[in-house]
């Protein structure tokens, strides 16, 4: 029998190429229709046997990640342990490159990676469908981080259908803001904005975006990006208007706030154009820092310590 002393899993950040938000439900959540897209900005999570569960975090925004029961990766560990009652304690080490509270689902990704790592460490034997079910109980974006690629999400985002699209690589520039936005606050701001207008219809998938993705034409994809949360995010963080405008002025094919923000994402026509755009945005003083990433990227995957 192979003894596994530690398992390391790499997990991607997610963008929402479309985020359509319905009215608030009785449980406080909103029904969503979203197109998730995983990109090559990764966190790495290592799970090692320990006397009791714990977590340590290093890297980007580490001081803002909870190290107690509120940590999503530890919640994922508890959810998996409910299915593997004999499982021993585990220490989770998170090396972050995905910024915290940035609209990139870094916390959800870490939870997905913890599920994959502990399933391996504990020889849980769960396949993707069972892990996806456990993931959906942990958080709305956790199941997508397991799947990766490009997928349509419904419900709270946990009901997933992979998008059938050619293997086009898209080149993105991510502009990280100097500040954070809380997802619940952004949804609350959206509800307040909408209360002044009329009640929104049920959310629907944008046929223009799906047809653009099927064509593999980055120009069409750039034109079809949309996010219902963007006006609410801009109302809470007005400086983002400048960031979005600067990226478009510098030649981005499309620009939007990612998820609940405050990260702004820009689609570039090629890897070279992404490099130029990142350098220009960096010099324009409209964000804290920039990163380049390509997508679609694979979901949470073991990179060392497998049986």
Coordinates of C-alpha atoms in Angstrom, one line a residue:
X1 CA 0.0 0.0 0.0
X2 CA 1.3 3.5 -0.9
X3 CA 1.5 5.8 2.1
X4 CA 0.8 9.4 1.0
X5 CA 2.3 12.0 3.4
X6 CA 1.0 15.1 1.6
X7 CA -1.0 16.0 -1.5
X8 CA -0.7 19.2 -3.4
X9 CA -3.4 20.5 -5.7
X10 CA -3.4 23.5 -8.0
X11 CA -6.7 25.3 -8.6
X12 CA -7.5 28.2 -11.1
X13 CA -9.2 31.6 -10.6
X14 CA -12.5 32.0 -12.3
X15 CA -14.0 34.8 -14.4
X16 CA -17.7 35.3 -15.2
X17 CA -18.0 36.1 -18.9
X18 CA -21.7 36.6 -18.3
X19 CA -23.4 37.0 -14.9
X20 CA -27.1 37.4 -15.0
X21 CA -28.8 37.9 -11.6
X22 CA -32.5 37.2 -10.9
X23 CA -34.5 38.7 -8.0
X24 CA -33.7 37.6 -4.4
X25 CA -35.1 34.3 -3.4
X26 CA -36.9 33.5 -0.1
X27 CA -33.5 32.1 1.2
X28 CA -31.7 35.3 0.5
X29 CA -29.8 33.9 -2.5
X30 CA -30.3 35.0 -6.1
X31 CA -30.9 32.7 -9.0
X32 CA -28.1 33.1 -11.4
X33 CA -27.2 32.3 -15.0
X34 CA -23.5 32.6 -15.5
X35 CA -20.8 31.6 -17.9
X36 CA -17.8 30.6 -15.8
X37 CA -14.3 30.6 -17.3
X38 CA -11.2 29.3 -15.5
X39 CA -7.9 31.1 -16.0
X40 CA -4.3 30.3 -15.4
X41 CA -3.9 32.2 -12.2
X42 CA -3.5 29.4 -9.6
X43 CA -3.5 28.8 -5.8
X44 CA -1.7 25.7 -4.5
X45 CA -3.2 23.8 -1.6
X46 CA -1.3 21.1 0.3
X47 CA -3.1 18.6 2.7
X48 CA -1.0 16.8 5.3
X49 CA -2.0 14.4 8.1
X50 CA -2.2 16.3 11.5
X51 CA -3.5 15.7 15.0
X52 CA -6.3 18.2 14.4
X53 CA -7.6 20.3 11.5
X54 CA -5.8 23.6 10.9
X55 CA -4.9 25.9 8.1
X56 CA -2.0 28.2 7.3
X57 CA -1.9 30.7 4.4
X58 CA 0.9 32.5 2.6
X59 CA 1.2 34.8 -0.4
X60 CA -1.2 37.3 -1.9
X61 CA -3.6 38.7 0.7
X62 CA -2.8 36.0 3.2
X63 CA -3.6 38.2 6.2
X64 CA -7.2 38.5 5.0
X65 CA -7.9 34.8 4.8
X66 CA -9.7 33.4 7.9
X67 CA -7.6 30.7 9.7
X68 CA -10.6 29.3 11.7
X69 CA -13.9 27.5 11.0
X70 CA -14.9 30.3 8.6
X71 CA -12.2 29.2 6.2
X72 CA -13.9 27.7 3.2
X73 CA -11.1 25.1 2.7
X74 CA -11.7 23.9 6.3
X75 CA -15.4 23.8 5.7
X76 CA -14.7 21.6 2.7
X77 CA -12.6 19.3 4.9
X78 CA -15.5 19.0 7.3
X79 CA -18.0 18.3 4.5
X80 CA -15.8 15.5 3.1
X81 CA -15.2 14.1 6.6
X82 CA -19.0 13.7 7.0
X83 CA -18.7 11.2 4.2
X84 CA -15.4 9.6 5.5
X85 CA -16.0 9.4 9.2
X86 CA -12.8 7.6 9.9
X87 CA -10.7 10.3 8.3
X88 CA -7.8 11.7 10.6
X89 CA -7.0 15.3 11.2
X90 CA -5.5 17.3 8.3
X91 CA -3.4 20.5 8.0
X92 CA -4.2 22.6 4.9
X93 CA -1.4 24.9 3.6
X94 CA -2.6 27.5 1.1
X95 CA -0.1 29.3 -1.1
X96 CA -2.2 32.2 -2.7
X97 CA -1.7 33.9 -6.0
X98 CA -5.4 34.6 -6.4
X99 CA -6.3 37.8 -4.6
X100 CA -8.8 37.7 -1.7
X101 CA -12.3 39.2 -2.0
X102 CA -11.5 40.1 -5.6
X103 CA -14.4 38.5 -7.5
X104 CA -12.2 35.6 -8.7
X105 CA -13.5 32.8 -6.4
X106 CA -10.1 32.3 -4.8
X107 CA -11.7 31.0 -1.5
X108 CA -14.1 28.7 -3.4
X109 CA -11.1 27.4 -5.4
X110 CA -9.2 26.7 -2.2
X111 CA -12.2 24.7 -0.9
X112 CA -12.4 22.7 -4.2
X113 CA -8.6 22.0 -4.0
X114 CA -9.0 20.9 -0.3
X115 CA -11.7 18.4 -1.4
X116 CA -9.5 16.9 -4.1
X117 CA -6.4 16.8 -1.8
X118 CA -8.3 15.1 1.1
X119 CA -10.1 12.7 -1.1
X120 CA -6.7 11.5 -2.2
X121 CA -5.0 11.7 1.2
X122 CA -7.8 9.7 2.9
X123 CA -8.3 7.3 -0.1
X124 CA -11.9 8.5 -0.1
X125 CA -12.5 7.1 -3.6
X126 CA -15.1 9.8 -4.6
X127 CA -15.4 10.5 -8.3
X128 CA -16.1 13.9 -9.9
X129 CA -19.9 13.6 -9.5
X130 CA -19.8 12.9 -5.8
X131 CA -17.2 15.6 -5.2
X132 CA -19.3 18.1 -7.1
X133 CA -22.3 17.3 -4.9
X134 CA -20.2 17.9 -1.7
X135 CA -18.7 21.0 -3.3
X136 CA -22.2 22.5 -3.9
X137 CA -23.0 22.2 -0.2
X138 CA -19.8 24.1 0.7
X139 CA -20.4 27.2 -1.6
X140 CA -21.8 28.4 -4.9
X141 CA -18.6 28.5 -6.9
X142 CA -16.8 25.5 -5.4
X143 CA -18.2 22.9 -7.9
X144 CA -17.0 25.0 -10.9
X145 CA -13.4 25.1 -9.5
X146 CA -13.4 21.3 -9.6
X147 CA -14.6 21.3 -13.2
X148 CA -12.6 24.2 -14.7
X149 CA -12.7 25.0 -18.4
X150 CA -15.8 27.1 -19.5
X151 CA -19.2 26.2 -18.2
X152 CA -22.7 27.5 -17.8
X153 CA -23.8 27.8 -14.1
X154 CA -27.4 28.0 -12.9
X155 CA -29.2 28.0 -9.6
X156 CA -26.7 29.7 -7.2
X157 CA -24.1 28.8 -9.8
X158 CA -23.6 25.2 -8.6
X159 CA -25.7 23.5 -11.4
X160 CA -23.1 23.2 -14.2
X161 CA -23.1 22.3 -17.9
X162 CA -19.7 22.4 -19.7
X163 CA -19.8 24.8 -22.6
X164 CA -19.2 23.2 -25.9
X165 CA -16.6 25.5 -27.5
X166 CA -13.5 25.1 -29.7
X167 CA -10.1 24.9 -27.9
X168 CA -9.4 28.6 -28.4
X169 CA -7.1 30.1 -25.8
X170 CA -8.2 33.5 -24.7
X171 CA -5.7 36.0 -23.3
X172 CA -6.7 38.1 -20.3
X173 CA -5.3 40.9 -18.3
X174 CA -6.5 41.2 -14.7
X175 CA -6.3 44.6 -13.0
X176 CA -6.3 44.2 -9.2
X177 CA -7.9 47.1 -7.3
X178 CA -6.5 48.8 -4.2
X179 CA -9.4 47.7 -1.9
X180 CA -12.0 44.9 -1.6
X181 CA -15.7 44.4 -2.1
X182 CA -17.9 42.1 -0.1
X183 CA -20.0 39.9 -2.3
X184 CA -23.2 40.2 0.0
X185 CA -22.8 44.0 0.0
X186 CA -22.6 44.1 -3.8
X187 CA -25.8 42.0 -4.1
X188 CA -27.5 44.2 -1.6
X189 CA -26.5 47.3 -3.6
X190 CA -27.9 45.6 -6.7
X191 CA -31.2 44.9 -4.9
X192 CA -31.5 48.5 -3.8
X193 CA -30.7 49.8 -7.3
X194 CA -33.4 47.5 -8.8
X195 CA -36.0 48.4 -6.1
X196 CA -36.0 51.9 -7.6
X197 CA -36.6 50.5 -11.1
X198 CA -38.8 47.5 -11.9
X199 CA -38.4 43.9 -10.7
X200 CA -35.9 42.1 -12.9
X201 CA -37.0 39.2 -15.0
X202 CA -35.7 35.6 -14.5
X203 CA -32.0 35.5 -15.7
X204 CA -31.3 34.0 -19.1
X205 CA -28.2 32.8 -21.0
X206 CA -27.0 35.4 -23.6
X207 CA -27.1 33.8 -27.0
X208 CA -24.6 36.3 -28.4
X209 CA -22.0 35.2 -25.9
X210 CA -22.6 31.5 -26.5
X211 CA -22.4 32.0 -30.3
X212 CA -19.2 34.0 -29.8
X213 CA -17.6 31.2 -27.7
X214 CA -18.6 28.6 -30.3
X215 CA -17.0 30.8 -33.0
X216 CA -13.7 31.1 -31.0
X217 CA -13.5 34.7 -32.2
X218 CA -12.0 36.8 -29.3
X219 CA -13.4 40.0 -30.8
X220 CA -17.0 38.7 -30.6
X221 CA -16.4 37.3 -27.1
X222 CA -15.1 40.7 -26.0
X223 CA -18.2 42.5 -27.3
X224 CA -20.5 40.0 -25.5
X225 CA -19.1 40.1 -22.0
X226 CA -21.7 41.2 -19.4
X227 CA -22.2 41.4 -15.6
X228 CA -25.4 42.4 -13.9
X229 CA -23.4 43.1 -10.7
X230 CA -21.2 45.7 -12.4
X231 CA -23.4 48.8 -11.8
X232 CA -23.6 47.9 -8.1
X233 CA -19.9 47.2 -7.9
X234 CA -19.2 50.6 -9.6
X235 CA -21.6 52.4 -7.2
X236 CA -19.6 51.1 -4.2
X237 CA -16.1 51.5 -5.8
X238 CA -16.4 54.3 -8.4
X239 CA -12.6 54.3 -9.2
X240 CA -13.2 51.1 -11.2
X241 CA -14.9 53.2 -13.9
X242 CA -11.5 54.7 -14.6
X243 CA -9.8 51.3 -14.7
X244 CA -12.4 49.9 -17.2
X245 CA -12.2 53.0 -19.4
X246 CA -8.3 52.9 -19.4
X247 CA -8.3 49.2 -20.6
X248 CA -10.7 49.9 -23.4
X249 CA -8.8 53.0 -24.5
X250 CA -5.6 50.9 -24.5
X251 CA -7.1 48.4 -27.0
X252 CA -8.8 45.7 -25.0
X253 CA -11.5 43.8 -27.0
X254 CA -13.7 43.8 -23.9
X255 CA -13.7 44.9 -20.3
X256 CA -15.8 44.0 -17.2
X257 CA -15.8 43.8 -13.5
X258 CA -15.2 40.1 -12.5
X259 CA -18.1 38.7 -10.5
X260 CA -18.7 40.9 -7.5
X261 CA -15.4 42.8 -8.1
X262 CA -13.3 44.8 -7.6
X263 CA -11.0 43.0 -10.1
X264 CA -11.4 44.3 -13.7
X265 CA -10.7 41.9 -16.5
X266 CA -9.7 42.7 -20.1
X267 CA -9.7 40.5 -23.1
X268 CA -6.7 41.0 -25.4
X269 CA -6.4 39.9 -29.1
X270 CA -3.2 37.8 -28.5
X271 CA -0.6 37.0 -25.9
X272 CA 1.6 39.9 -27.2
X273 CA -1.3 42.3 -27.0
X274 CA -2.0 41.1 -23.4
X275 CA 1.7 41.8 -22.5
X276 CA 1.4 45.4 -23.9
X277 CA -1.9 46.0 -22.3
X278 CA -0.6 44.8 -18.9
X279 CA 2.4 47.1 -19.1
X280 CA 0.3 50.1 -20.2
X281 CA -2.3 49.5 -17.4
X282 CA 0.4 49.1 -14.9
X283 CA 1.9 52.5 -16.0
X284 CA -1.5 54.2 -16.1
X285 CA -1.9 54.2 -12.3
X286 CA -5.5 52.9 -12.4
X287 CA -5.0 49.7 -10.3
X288 CA -2.8 48.2 -7.6
X289 CA -1.2 45.5 -9.8
X290 CA -1.9 43.5 -12.9
X291 CA -1.6 39.9 -14.0
X292 CA -1.8 38.1 -17.3
X293 CA -3.7 34.8 -17.6
X294 CA -5.0 32.6 -20.3
X295 CA -8.1 30.5 -20.3
X296 CA -9.8 28.1 -20.3
X297 CA -7.7 26.5 -17.7
X298 CA -8.3 23.0 -16.1
X299 CA -10.0 22.6 -12.8
X300 CA -8.5 21.6 -9.5
X301 CA -5.7 19.0 -10.2
X302 CA -3.2 17.0 -8.1
X303 CA 0.3 18.1 -8.9
X304 CA 2.2 16.0 -6.3
X305 CA 1.6 13.3 -3.7
X306 CA -0.8 11.1 -5.7
X307 CA -1.1 7.4 -4.9

